[in-house]
Amino acid sequence: MEEIKEKWTGAVNTVTVGATEKEGGTRKSTVTIGGETTLPFLHFEGSIPYRPALALDVLDNLPEEWPEVLKEPYRDVLDNPAQWAALCEEKYGADMICLRLKSLHPDWGDTAPERAAETVQAVLEATTIPLIIWGCDDPEKDNLALPLCAQAAAGENCLIGFATEDNYKTLAVACLADHHKIVAQSPIDINIAKQVNILISEMGYKPEDIVIDPNTGALGYGIEYTYSIMERIRLAALDGDRMMAMPIICDVGFDSWRTKEAKALKEQFPGWGDEGVRGPLWEAMTAVLLLQAGGDIVNLRHPMALEKVRKQIDALMGNGE
Amino acid sequence: MALTGLDIYKLLPKTNCGDCGSPTCLAFAMKLASKQTSLDECPHVSDEARAKLGSAAQPPIRLVTIGTGDRKVELGNETVLFRHEETFYHQTALAIRLKEDDPESESRVEDINKLRFVRVGEDISVDLVALTEESGDPEKYSAFVERCRANTNLALILVSGSPDCLKAALEKAGDTRPLIYAATAGNLEEMAGLARQYSCPLAVRGKGPEETARLADRIKEIGVEDLVLDTSPASLRDELTDQVIIRRQALKRHFRPLGYPTIAFTDPNTDKFSRALEASVFIAKYAAIVVTDLSEPEYILPLLTTRQNIYTDPQKPIQMEPKLYEVGNPDRSSPLLVTTNFSLTYFTVEGEVEASRIPAYLLIVDTEGTSVLTAWAADKFNAETITRALDESGVVEKLDHKNLVLPGYVAVLSGKLEDESGWKVLVGPKEASGIPKFLKAMKKRSA
């Protein structure tokens, strides 16, 4: 039997998030992702220098709509982002925090941009791991708030999202000025994914500092589209396309906990089994599948999902050759 | 060198008898050229032609059938490494393992029969039960197989290292074409003999792809060709590697000894949650059968959903059943939104309506699974099709108003739709993400 290895010419960019004191920040640890020269977990063929990183979501307003199964692990801290983030780090062992500034949104509180920057500061003070800052998905409010957040976190080398095809300039300028990494989001569309990367790069922002968010469809709700878009992005990267060589972030927690299958109680759907397992498993399985398609950072919500996805990553990384 | 459809056609009987399942010899030749069928399907092909066509006409991964009748399971015949290149054809069969010594095994058969769900209009269910011998006693094992068989019409895998036990079990259930698991270096001749005698598919277990390929080749020489491969990997990492190597060897090198479907087992020594995650990796990465001892619906539903998603043909998007859907608990004053039956469109719109926390009706129009703009461009989402959907849904009886929300991208349809349907059209946002804001503003205005 002849050996069969692909000869890839490209590699995924290596991106580091977070900065220690020595590097001008206050983090005790940093997270480095990317650098793969082969497809996910195919160690026999190329190098996979870094493990995928797992972030836990922290919201800046009380998530009343969350199901009980998801609220339970955070019971006492849901109204306090700093304490919530600290719990994610200390008790649940997240690699990173993804702070979601949802209250900025006109429909969800319409809070002041200054308050978002204060929350960023409070979370940074309460934690020692790298921070992802996630906008509220209202372009106007994000353009007002994210530059303030970038400033408040100057030196910390955060990952800030998200830039889109129609709204990338303000965030790119802010990330450039305060030396943060940027998330480029596209709506499950490989051409737009590339286009956003090009647009951001044309602003003088280094393509090597971009992370792609291809937009996640949850298990049962369009994951097959995300899965194939990610595989195509990764194959393009390995074939040497520099504008597709960015590592990929998957916003799994948000999307999977919107699904009926994750949220529904056993009383409502007796045939679906225990929601205490089903919810976290829906989230974890969405994550594990997207890791097979090339995910480098996964945003999660339930601590059990984090623990079990990490266990899968351990098994797939094995003892490096 | 690969033969073209025309090359192959010249060697066929050219009688267009249809016995192969294709209407004409040319159609059959084309299928052979694209490795979508096997030369064995033609009962009339000459020996000379068979020799000439040889392996060139074989699909790179053999199609193997387990079971008979309605619940038979077809495996293999895959043509690509990535689903976007074409599609994955024969979805991973999910097998639940039942152990002979477990007193609950027989009652669990009943539970397994019930593991059926309907997702986006498709019936999804477990496919196989793997009956594992533990006693070493042919009589006991065959009785166990017989009892299980009587209680399910799912296809079977007979799991045993003992040819005697398997022979006894095959006496009871051989007519259902179970998969025999497994031939190894130590028992290869006996196992292949059983597979031949009972005309059953046979699993081959070696250590790693190389040894497994050698064993498969020897069994083929004995005359058994319906094989399923197991490389007995020691870890999830090795399993993934082996699956990829086997698929690549078969597709890219046309390496016959690995041109068979594969079987993978979840690790019984890890927790259930992790076993489910492992199984999902096997579904994504090429296993034709996944055997697990999980049988609770909270584990099986996500696995069957994974399979449904991964094996969805990228050229044929999942379609929602066109009808009236309720989001939340809508009442007679709730808004009515209209959109197309492309699953992703539906999921996005439904998600946003739910996020708005304003209950609403969602009327899904049959656009053959296309999104709003595509359907509009193809004239499948127009005043007539929407009016027909309104009429057929009976929504008019459920509401105290006659206002509908039309996707912003097709605002141009408003006038004609109002004339045609008699409903008042409100132009909604272009992107689904604008729905919560839109619905809230609507509610405020009407309050």
mmCIF file of C-alpha atoms in Angstrom, chain A residues 31-303:
data_model
loop_
_atom_site.group_PDB
_atom_site.id
_atom_site.type_symbol
_atom_site.label_atom_id
_atom_site.label_comp_id
_atom_site.label_asym_id
_atom_site.label_seq_id
_atom_site.Cartn_x
_atom_site.Cartn_y
_atom_site.Cartn_z
ATOM 1 C CA VAL A 31 -4.305 31.822 23.507
ATOM 2 C CA THR A 32 -2.674 30.966 20.182
ATOM 3 C CA ILE A 33 -4.632 29.308 17.417
ATOM 4 C CA GLY A 34 -4.108 28.391 13.773
ATOM 5 C CA GLY A 35 -0.862 27.363 12.129
ATOM 6 C CA GLU A 36 -2.281 24.127 10.714
ATOM 7 C CA THR A 37 -0.634 22.723 7.580
ATOM 8 C CA THR A 38 -3.232 19.970 7.157
ATOM 9 C CA LEU A 39 -6.930 19.272 7.650
ATOM 10 C CA PRO A 40 -8.350 19.022 11.165
ATOM 11 C CA PHE A 41 -6.606 16.456 13.382
ATOM 12 C CA LEU A 42 -4.794 14.671 10.534
ATOM 13 C CA HIS A 43 -1.504 14.622 12.402
ATOM 14 C CA PHE A 44 0.030 12.060 10.050
ATOM 15 C CA GLU A 45 0.000 14.555 7.232
ATOM 16 C CA GLY A 46 1.068 17.896 8.624
ATOM 17 C CA SER A 47 1.491 20.020 11.657
ATOM 18 C CA ILE A 48 -1.251 21.108 14.046
ATOM 19 C CA PRO A 49 0.733 23.266 16.441
ATOM 20 C CA TYR A 50 -2.147 24.590 18.543
ATOM 21 C CA ARG A 51 -5.277 23.162 20.059
ATOM 22 C CA PRO A 52 -8.630 24.739 19.221
ATOM 23 C CA ALA A 53 -9.547 27.203 21.990
ATOM 24 C CA LEU A 54 -12.829 27.176 23.904
ATOM 25 C CA ALA A 55 -14.490 30.385 25.083
ATOM 26 C CA LEU A 56 -17.487 30.730 27.380
ATOM 27 C CA ASP A 57 -20.065 33.425 26.684
ATOM 28 C CA VAL A 58 -20.756 36.134 29.250
ATOM 29 C CA LEU A 59 -23.685 38.485 28.642
ATOM 30 C CA ASP A 60 -23.914 42.045 29.876
ATOM 31 C CA ASN A 61 -27.613 41.766 30.609
ATOM 32 C CA LEU A 62 -29.708 39.224 32.414
ATOM 33 C CA PRO A 63 -30.539 36.411 29.936
ATOM 34 C CA GLU A 64 -34.111 35.870 31.097
ATOM 35 C CA GLU A 65 -34.951 33.850 28.002
ATOM 36 C CA TRP A 66 -32.311 31.210 28.679
ATOM 37 C CA PRO A 67 -33.655 27.781 29.621
ATOM 38 C CA GLU A 68 -33.189 26.675 33.223
ATOM 39 C CA VAL A 69 -30.600 24.068 32.249
ATOM 40 C CA LEU A 70 -28.373 26.845 30.960
ATOM 41 C CA LYS A 71 -29.035 29.351 33.732
ATOM 42 C CA GLU A 72 -28.344 26.873 36.512
ATOM 43 C CA PRO A 73 -24.509 26.835 36.331
ATOM 44 C CA TYR A 74 -24.447 30.640 36.513
ATOM 45 C CA ARG A 75 -27.332 31.073 38.951
ATOM 46 C CA ASP A 76 -25.780 33.674 41.246
ATOM 47 C CA VAL A 77 -23.828 35.721 38.731
ATOM 48 C CA LEU A 78 -26.144 36.203 35.761
ATOM 49 C CA ASP A 79 -26.610 39.896 36.566
ATOM 50 C CA ASN A 80 -22.926 40.600 37.037
ATOM 51 C CA PRO A 81 -20.681 40.151 33.988
ATOM 52 C CA ALA A 82 -17.439 40.498 35.953
ATOM 53 C CA GLN A 83 -18.374 37.809 38.477
ATOM 54 C CA TRP A 84 -19.824 35.697 35.690
ATOM 55 C CA ALA A 85 -16.560 35.901 33.748
ATOM 56 C CA ALA A 86 -14.540 35.060 36.836
ATOM 57 C CA LEU A 87 -16.682 31.967 37.394
ATOM 58 C CA CYS A 88 -16.093 30.877 33.788
ATOM 59 C CA GLU A 89 -12.368 31.149 34.321
ATOM 60 C CA GLU A 90 -11.967 29.799 37.829
ATOM 61 C CA LYS A 91 -14.656 27.167 38.132
ATOM 62 C CA TYR A 92 -15.356 26.096 34.551
ATOM 63 C CA GLY A 93 -11.884 26.437 33.075
ATOM 64 C CA ALA A 94 -12.618 28.444 29.920
ATOM 65 C CA ASP A 95 -9.612 29.275 27.726
ATOM 66 C CA MET A 96 -11.151 32.657 26.921
ATOM 67 C CA ILE A 97 -14.161 34.789 27.772
ATOM 68 C CA CYS A 98 -16.507 35.978 25.034
ATOM 69 C CA LEU A 99 -18.163 39.112 26.424
ATOM 70 C CA ARG A 100 -21.363 39.841 24.532
ATOM 71 C CA LEU A 101 -22.508 43.439 24.754
ATOM 72 C CA LYS A 102 -26.111 42.589 24.096
ATOM 73 C CA SER A 103 -27.588 45.366 26.251
ATOM 74 C CA LEU A 104 -26.340 47.937 23.734
ATOM 75 C CA HIS A 105 -28.979 46.783 21.298
ATOM 76 C CA PRO A 106 -32.012 49.049 20.970
ATOM 77 C CA ASP A 107 -34.269 46.043 21.596
ATOM 78 C CA TRP A 108 -32.362 44.725 24.575
ATOM 79 C CA GLY A 109 -31.714 47.736 26.785
ATOM 80 C CA ASP A 110 -30.255 50.382 24.489
ATOM 81 C CA THR A 111 -27.563 51.058 27.069
ATOM 82 C CA ALA A 112 -24.916 53.737 26.657
ATOM 83 C CA PRO A 113 -21.701 52.953 24.766
ATOM 84 C CA GLU A 114 -19.707 54.185 27.776
ATOM 85 C CA ARG A 115 -21.310 51.495 29.897
ATOM 86 C CA ALA A 116 -20.072 48.821 27.480
ATOM 87 C CA ALA A 117 -16.519 50.095 27.881
ATOM 88 C CA GLU A 118 -16.912 49.973 31.664
ATOM 89 C CA THR A 119 -18.125 46.389 31.459
ATOM 90 C CA VAL A 120 -15.099 45.473 29.356
ATOM 91 C CA GLN A 121 -12.859 47.004 31.966
ATOM 92 C CA ALA A 122 -14.630 45.237 34.825
ATOM 93 C CA VAL A 123 -14.380 41.865 33.080
ATOM 94 C CA LEU A 124 -10.693 42.404 32.359
ATOM 95 C CA GLU A 125 -10.083 43.208 36.018
ATOM 96 C CA ALA A 126 -11.983 40.153 37.214
ATOM 97 C CA THR A 127 -10.189 37.674 34.916
ATOM 98 C CA THR A 128 -6.707 36.729 33.774
ATOM 99 C CA ILE A 129 -7.543 34.945 30.493
ATOM 100 C CA PRO A 130 -7.846 36.518 27.012
ATOM 101 C CA LEU A 131 -11.017 38.361 26.082
ATOM 102 C CA ILE A 132 -13.244 38.288 23.029
ATOM 103 C CA ILE A 133 -15.542 41.313 22.750
ATOM 104 C CA TRP A 134 -18.723 40.675 20.781
ATOM 105 C CA GLY A 135 -20.914 43.502 19.513
ATOM 106 C CA CYS A 136 -24.697 43.614 19.790
ATOM 107 C CA ASP A 137 -25.330 43.226 16.036
ATOM 108 C CA ASP A 138 -26.807 46.711 15.671
ATOM 109 C CA PRO A 139 -24.316 48.428 13.360
ATOM 110 C CA GLU A 140 -24.965 51.938 14.696
ATOM 111 C CA LYS A 141 -24.593 51.060 18.345
ATOM 112 C CA ASP A 142 -21.620 48.799 17.676
ATOM 113 C CA ASN A 143 -19.865 51.597 15.813
ATOM 114 C CA LEU A 144 -20.350 53.860 18.804
ATOM 115 C CA ALA A 145 -19.438 51.345 21.483
ATOM 116 C CA LEU A 146 -16.747 49.056 20.071
ATOM 117 C CA PRO A 147 -14.142 51.825 19.576
ATOM 118 C CA LEU A 148 -14.627 52.808 23.231
ATOM 119 C CA CYS A 149 -14.264 49.172 24.254
ATOM 120 C CA ALA A 150 -11.133 48.812 22.127
ATOM 121 C CA GLN A 151 -9.697 51.828 23.868
ATOM 122 C CA ALA A 152 -10.647 50.592 27.324
ATOM 123 C CA ALA A 153 -8.904 47.310 26.548
ATOM 124 C CA ALA A 154 -5.842 48.860 24.908
ATOM 125 C CA GLY A 155 -2.775 46.684 25.397
ATOM 126 C CA GLU A 156 -4.819 43.567 26.127
ATOM 127 C CA ASN A 157 -4.749 42.244 22.545
ATOM 128 C CA CYS A 158 -8.424 41.273 22.502
ATOM 129 C CA LEU A 159 -10.360 39.703 19.656
ATOM 130 C CA ILE A 160 -13.205 42.042 18.710
ATOM 131 C CA GLY A 161 -16.222 41.261 16.580
ATOM 132 C CA PHE A 162 -17.592 41.735 14.235
ATOM 133 C CA ALA A 163 -16.802 43.419 10.971
ATOM 134 C CA THR A 164 -19.197 42.725 8.101
ATOM 135 C CA GLU A 165 -19.207 43.509 4.396
ATOM 136 C CA ASP A 166 -21.381 46.581 5.044
ATOM 137 C CA ASN A 167 -19.844 47.699 8.304
ATOM 138 C CA TYR A 168 -16.139 47.132 8.806
ATOM 139 C CA LYS A 169 -14.371 50.478 8.709
ATOM 140 C CA THR A 170 -15.029 51.764 12.215
ATOM 141 C CA LEU A 171 -14.061 48.505 13.861
ATOM 142 C CA ALA A 172 -11.011 48.002 11.659
ATOM 143 C CA VAL A 173 -9.757 51.494 12.537
ATOM 144 C CA ALA A 174 -10.361 50.882 16.250
ATOM 145 C CA CYS A 175 -8.583 47.514 16.199
ATOM 146 C CA LEU A 176 -5.715 49.020 14.241
ATOM 147 C CA ALA A 177 -5.337 51.930 16.655
ATOM 148 C CA ASP A 178 -5.451 49.878 19.838
ATOM 149 C CA HIS A 179 -3.777 46.707 18.512
ATOM 150 C CA HIS A 180 -6.587 44.197 18.747
ATOM 151 C CA LYS A 181 -7.450 41.223 16.584
ATOM 152 C CA ILE A 182 -10.638 41.439 14.523
ATOM 153 C CA VAL A 183 -13.493 39.062 13.678
ATOM 154 C CA ALA A 184 -14.667 39.228 10.058
ATOM 155 C CA GLN A 185 -18.184 37.886 9.755
ATOM 156 C CA SER A 186 -19.986 36.706 6.625
ATOM 157 C CA PRO A 187 -23.446 35.187 6.199
ATOM 158 C CA ILE A 188 -22.568 31.534 5.410
ATOM 159 C CA ASP A 189 -21.090 32.639 2.082
ATOM 160 C CA ILE A 190 -17.533 31.845 1.050
ATOM 161 C CA ASN A 191 -17.247 34.706 -1.428
ATOM 162 C CA ILE A 192 -18.347 37.298 1.092
ATOM 163 C CA ALA A 193 -16.027 35.726 3.670
ATOM 164 C CA LYS A 194 -13.122 36.423 1.367
ATOM 165 C CA GLN A 195 -14.444 39.839 0.388
ATOM 166 C CA VAL A 196 -14.620 41.064 4.016
ATOM 167 C CA ASN A 197 -11.038 39.932 4.564
ATOM 168 C CA ILE A 198 -9.938 41.863 1.491
ATOM 169 C CA LEU A 199 -11.860 44.981 2.506
ATOM 170 C CA ILE A 200 -10.374 44.976 5.996
ATOM 171 C CA SER A 201 -6.888 44.364 4.619
ATOM 172 C CA GLU A 202 -7.259 47.282 2.235
ATOM 173 C CA MET A 203 -7.662 49.532 5.269
ATOM 174 C CA GLY A 204 -4.078 48.717 6.176
ATOM 175 C CA TYR A 205 -5.087 46.059 8.688
ATOM 176 C CA LYS A 206 -2.881 42.961 8.617
ATOM 177 C CA PRO A 207 -4.681 39.919 7.178
ATOM 178 C CA GLU A 208 -2.698 37.867 9.696
ATOM 179 C CA ASP A 209 -4.698 39.499 12.496
ATOM 180 C CA ILE A 210 -8.132 38.532 11.164
ATOM 181 C CA VAL A 211 -10.270 35.637 12.395
ATOM 182 C CA ILE A 212 -13.143 34.439 10.182
ATOM 183 C CA ASP A 213 -16.655 33.974 11.565
ATOM 184 C CA PRO A 214 -18.475 32.089 8.807
ATOM 185 C CA ASN A 215 -21.739 32.343 10.765
ATOM 186 C CA THR A 216 -22.861 29.208 12.477
ATOM 187 C CA GLY A 217 -25.920 27.192 11.701
ATOM 188 C CA ALA A 218 -26.715 24.955 14.647
ATOM 189 C CA LEU A 219 -27.137 21.213 14.428
ATOM 190 C CA GLY A 220 -30.455 20.634 12.691
ATOM 191 C CA TYR A 221 -30.664 24.260 11.612
ATOM 192 C CA GLY A 222 -28.362 24.599 8.675
ATOM 193 C CA ILE A 223 -25.097 23.272 10.144
ATOM 194 C CA GLU A 224 -24.427 21.496 6.846
ATOM 195 C CA TYR A 225 -24.027 24.855 5.117
ATOM 196 C CA THR A 226 -21.576 26.162 7.701
ATOM 197 C CA TYR A 227 -19.751 22.826 7.679
ATOM 198 C CA SER A 228 -19.165 22.872 3.942
ATOM 199 C CA ILE A 229 -18.286 26.570 3.815
ATOM 200 C CA MET A 230 -15.688 25.958 6.506
ATOM 201 C CA GLU A 231 -14.253 22.938 4.704
ATOM 202 C CA ARG A 232 -13.970 25.012 1.538
ATOM 203 C CA ILE A 233 -12.320 27.897 3.389
ATOM 204 C CA ARG A 234 -9.812 25.514 4.959
ATOM 205 C CA LEU A 235 -9.044 23.748 1.666
ATOM 206 C CA ALA A 236 -8.480 27.155 0.044
ATOM 207 C CA ALA A 237 -6.115 28.107 2.875
ATOM 208 C CA LEU A 238 -4.136 24.883 2.478
ATOM 209 C CA ASP A 239 -4.004 25.486 -1.269
ATOM 210 C CA GLY A 240 -2.292 28.784 -0.584
ATOM 211 C CA ASP A 241 -5.054 31.400 -0.761
ATOM 212 C CA ARG A 242 -3.799 34.058 1.636
ATOM 213 C CA MET A 243 -7.185 35.769 1.885
ATOM 214 C CA MET A 244 -8.729 32.532 3.161
ATOM 215 C CA ALA A 245 -5.867 31.545 5.468
ATOM 216 C CA MET A 246 -7.408 32.988 8.623
ATOM 217 C CA PRO A 247 -8.332 30.781 11.563
ATOM 218 C CA ILE A 248 -12.045 30.299 12.093
ATOM 219 C CA ILE A 249 -14.252 31.176 15.074
ATOM 220 C CA CYS A 250 -17.595 29.408 15.551
ATOM 221 C CA ASP A 251 -20.319 31.097 17.579
ATOM 222 C CA VAL A 252 -21.856 27.812 18.680
ATOM 223 C CA GLY A 253 -23.430 28.635 22.042
ATOM 224 C CA PHE A 254 -25.610 31.418 20.729
ATOM 225 C CA ASP A 255 -26.915 29.434 17.788
ATOM 226 C CA SER A 256 -27.371 26.043 19.373
ATOM 227 C CA TRP A 257 -29.279 27.327 22.397
ATOM 228 C CA ARG A 258 -31.799 28.984 20.111
ATOM 229 C CA THR A 259 -32.958 25.615 18.833
ATOM 230 C CA LYS A 260 -36.060 23.915 20.069
ATOM 231 C CA GLU A 261 -34.170 20.652 20.528
ATOM 232 C CA ALA A 262 -31.748 22.283 22.981
ATOM 233 C CA LYS A 263 -34.381 24.195 24.924
ATOM 234 C CA ALA A 264 -37.498 22.040 25.046
ATOM 235 C CA LEU A 265 -38.386 20.353 28.312
ATOM 236 C CA LYS A 266 -38.954 16.629 28.517
ATOM 237 C CA GLU A 267 -42.535 17.329 29.582
ATOM 238 C CA GLN A 268 -43.150 19.060 26.253
ATOM 239 C CA PHE A 269 -41.481 16.364 24.150
ATOM 240 C CA PRO A 270 -41.311 13.117 26.132
ATOM 241 C CA GLY A 271 -39.844 11.292 23.136
ATOM 242 C CA TRP A 272 -36.797 13.578 23.076
ATOM 243 C CA GLY A 273 -35.422 12.527 26.444
ATOM 244 C CA ASP A 274 -33.802 14.430 29.295
ATOM 245 C CA GLU A 275 -33.178 18.113 28.539
ATOM 246 C CA GLY A 276 -30.374 18.207 31.107
ATOM 247 C CA VAL A 277 -28.316 16.122 28.673
ATOM 248 C CA ARG A 278 -30.002 17.052 25.417
ATOM 249 C CA GLY A 279 -29.341 20.812 25.639
ATOM 250 C CA PRO A 280 -25.621 20.671 26.420
ATOM 251 C CA LEU A 281 -25.209 17.780 23.963
ATOM 252 C CA TRP A 282 -26.890 19.740 21.159
ATOM 253 C CA GLU A 283 -24.366 22.487 21.795
ATOM 254 C CA ALA A 284 -21.360 20.167 22.171
ATOM 255 C CA MET A 285 -22.206 18.143 19.065
ATOM 256 C CA THR A 286 -22.554 21.308 16.990
ATOM 257 C CA ALA A 287 -19.084 22.266 18.251
ATOM 258 C CA VAL A 288 -17.475 18.871 17.658
ATOM 259 C CA LEU A 289 -18.789 18.746 14.091
ATOM 260 C CA LEU A 290 -17.531 22.237 13.292
ATOM 261 C CA LEU A 291 -14.129 21.353 14.741
ATOM 262 C CA GLN A 292 -14.010 18.603 12.117
ATOM 263 C CA ALA A 293 -14.606 21.254 9.463
ATOM 264 C CA GLY A 294 -11.799 23.520 10.693
ATOM 265 C CA GLY A 295 -12.971 25.498 13.753
ATOM 266 C CA ASP A 296 -10.127 27.114 15.738
ATOM 267 C CA ILE A 297 -12.107 28.959 18.431
ATOM 268 C CA VAL A 298 -15.532 27.870 19.644
ATOM 269 C CA ASN A 299 -17.799 30.101 21.730
ATOM 270 C CA LEU A 300 -19.806 27.926 24.091
ATOM 271 C CA ARG A 301 -22.311 28.425 26.877
ATOM 272 C CA HIS A 302 -22.867 25.361 29.028
ATOM 273 C CA PRO A 303 -19.946 24.264 31.231
#
